[in-house]
Structure formats: structure tokens, C-alpha cells
Amino acid sequence: MAPSIVFIDELDALCPKRDKVQNEFEKRVVATLLTLMDGADSASFSSGHVIVLAATNRPDALDPALRRPGRLDREIEIGIPNASDREDILRNASQKCAA
């Protein structure tokens, strides 16, 4: 229901490539999610009242149908932090814990 944010973590576990899956149940789960995404109220989605976010650390394992227009339209890759970035993360986390 709008307004809402739907977050799906570990999307690769829920929607693996159907041609790589042996189990028919898993194929049906992927097909069901795709159908639900296609059948969602487009007015709510286009007006920004419903946002679907998903995360994975294995984008190569996702079913390619998820990347079609109207489903998950944007991809943001967040790389592995280098040593300096890790230091900043730890510094900020320790400052917030101290506050």
C-alpha cells in the first residue's frame, strides 16, 4: 500500500537465474515476484508513493528479468572500502557510540 518502502535483502537468494535453478518451486517464486512487480499499481510507483529497494552481493546471480524496465530500474554499485574508507567508517561509528 502507498506510501511505503519495500526492502528486499539478499535478492539473489529469492530470485536466482531460472535457468540455473533445478527446483520448480524456486522457479515459481521468481515468476511470482516478477508478476507481482508487473501488476503493481503503476500510478503509485510512478508518483513515488511506493519504492522498492533490493540488495545483493551477487548481482551476476540474479535473474535478468529483474533488470527489465519497470521492475528494478536503477542499480547502484557500492564497492569494497579501501583502508582509508574503513578508517573513516570506524571513526564515525566510534564517535556516534560515544555521543
Tab-separated table of C-alpha atoms in Angstrom:
chain	number	residue	atom	x	y	z
A	1	MET	CA	0.000	0.000	0.000
A	2	ALA	CA	1.159	3.503	-0.692
A	3	PRO	CA	3.040	5.229	0.752
A	4	SER	CA	5.638	2.585	1.503
A	5	ILE	CA	9.195	1.420	1.022
A	6	VAL	CA	9.730	-2.263	0.329
A	7	PHE	CA	13.262	-3.515	1.017
A	8	ILE	CA	14.373	-6.972	-0.150
A	9	ASP	CA	17.718	-8.100	1.235
A	10	GLU	CA	19.717	-10.923	-0.375
A	11	LEU	CA	17.693	-10.673	-3.577
A	12	ASP	CA	19.920	-13.292	-5.202
A	13	ALA	CA	18.576	-15.910	-2.760
A	14	LEU	CA	14.986	-15.038	-3.653
A	15	CYS	CA	15.414	-14.548	-7.415
A	16	PRO	CA	18.272	-16.617	-8.804
A	17	LYS	CA	18.628	-17.121	-12.547
A	18	ARG	CA	15.844	-19.502	-13.515
A	19	ASP	CA	17.999	-21.394	-15.984
A	20	LYS	CA	20.439	-22.260	-13.165
A	21	VAL	CA	17.772	-23.492	-10.725
A	22	GLN	CA	16.911	-27.200	-10.527
A	23	ASN	CA	13.853	-26.874	-8.295
A	24	GLU	CA	10.498	-25.933	-9.876
A	25	PHE	CA	9.401	-24.262	-6.636
A	26	GLU	CA	12.258	-21.745	-6.866
A	27	LYS	CA	11.366	-21.004	-10.497
A	28	ARG	CA	7.770	-20.304	-9.428
A	29	VAL	CA	8.951	-17.951	-6.658
A	30	VAL	CA	10.898	-15.906	-9.217
A	31	ALA	CA	7.977	-15.884	-11.645
A	32	THR	CA	5.573	-14.841	-8.883
A	33	LEU	CA	7.756	-11.932	-7.780
A	34	LEU	CA	8.106	-10.735	-11.375
A	35	THR	CA	4.337	-10.957	-11.867
A	36	LEU	CA	3.708	-9.017	-8.659
A	37	MET	CA	6.158	-6.319	-9.724
A	38	ASP	CA	4.471	-6.064	-13.128
A	39	GLY	CA	0.986	-5.988	-11.618
A	40	ALA	CA	1.712	-3.336	-9.019
A	41	ASP	CA	-0.283	-0.136	-9.268
A	42	SER	CA	1.840	1.825	-11.715
A	43	ALA	CA	0.320	5.123	-10.593
A	44	SER	CA	1.661	4.558	-7.076
A	45	PHE	CA	5.097	3.608	-8.360
A	46	SER	CA	5.429	6.433	-10.881
A	47	SER	CA	4.267	9.058	-8.401
A	48	GLY	CA	6.889	7.916	-5.901
A	49	HIS	CA	4.457	6.630	-3.294
A	50	VAL	CA	5.885	3.099	-3.407
A	51	ILE	CA	9.614	2.471	-3.602
A	52	VAL	CA	11.122	-0.992	-3.977
A	53	LEU	CA	14.760	-1.359	-2.925
A	54	ALA	CA	16.772	-4.549	-3.112
A	55	ALA	CA	20.286	-5.530	-2.104
A	56	THR	CA	22.611	-8.301	-3.192
A	57	ASN	CA	26.295	-9.012	-3.103
A	58	ARG	CA	25.926	-11.332	-6.112
A	59	PRO	CA	24.374	-9.304	-8.963
A	60	ASP	CA	25.629	-11.843	-11.501
A	61	ALA	CA	23.364	-14.490	-9.894
A	62	LEU	CA	20.124	-12.502	-10.375
A	63	ASP	CA	17.514	-13.428	-12.934
A	64	PRO	CA	17.959	-10.947	-15.824
A	65	ALA	CA	14.208	-10.310	-15.970
A	66	LEU	CA	14.543	-8.260	-12.764
A	67	ARG	CA	16.547	-5.670	-14.673
A	68	ARG	CA	13.895	-5.017	-17.301
A	69	PRO	CA	12.305	-1.544	-17.340
A	70	GLY	CA	9.530	-1.067	-14.828
A	71	ARG	CA	10.922	-3.506	-12.282
A	72	LEU	CA	14.215	-2.539	-10.652
A	73	ASP	CA	15.125	0.440	-12.824
A	74	ARG	CA	18.329	1.665	-11.195
A	75	GLU	CA	21.416	-0.108	-9.956
A	76	ILE	CA	23.892	1.418	-7.561
A	77	GLU	CA	27.135	-0.423	-7.021
A	78	ILE	CA	28.865	0.172	-3.718
A	79	GLY	CA	32.398	-1.128	-3.869
A	80	ILE	CA	34.564	-2.560	-1.144
A	81	PRO	CA	36.027	0.243	1.005
A	82	ASN	CA	39.768	0.778	0.893
A	83	ALA	CA	41.894	1.194	4.060
A	84	SER	CA	41.221	4.946	4.319
A	85	ASP	CA	37.477	4.468	3.876
A	86	ARG	CA	37.441	1.759	6.551
A	87	GLU	CA	39.238	4.075	8.945
A	88	ASP	CA	36.622	6.787	8.309
A	89	ILE	CA	33.804	4.304	8.886
A	90	LEU	CA	35.289	3.164	12.196
A	91	ARG	CA	35.993	6.742	13.295
A	92	ASN	CA	32.417	7.845	12.542
A	93	ALA	CA	30.946	4.766	14.226
A	94	SER	CA	33.013	5.274	17.386
A	95	GLN	CA	32.046	8.980	17.538
A	96	LYS	CA	28.346	8.083	17.301
A	97	CYS	CA	28.710	5.422	20.003
A	98	ALA	CA	30.440	7.945	22.310
A	99	ALA	CA	27.668	10.526	21.820
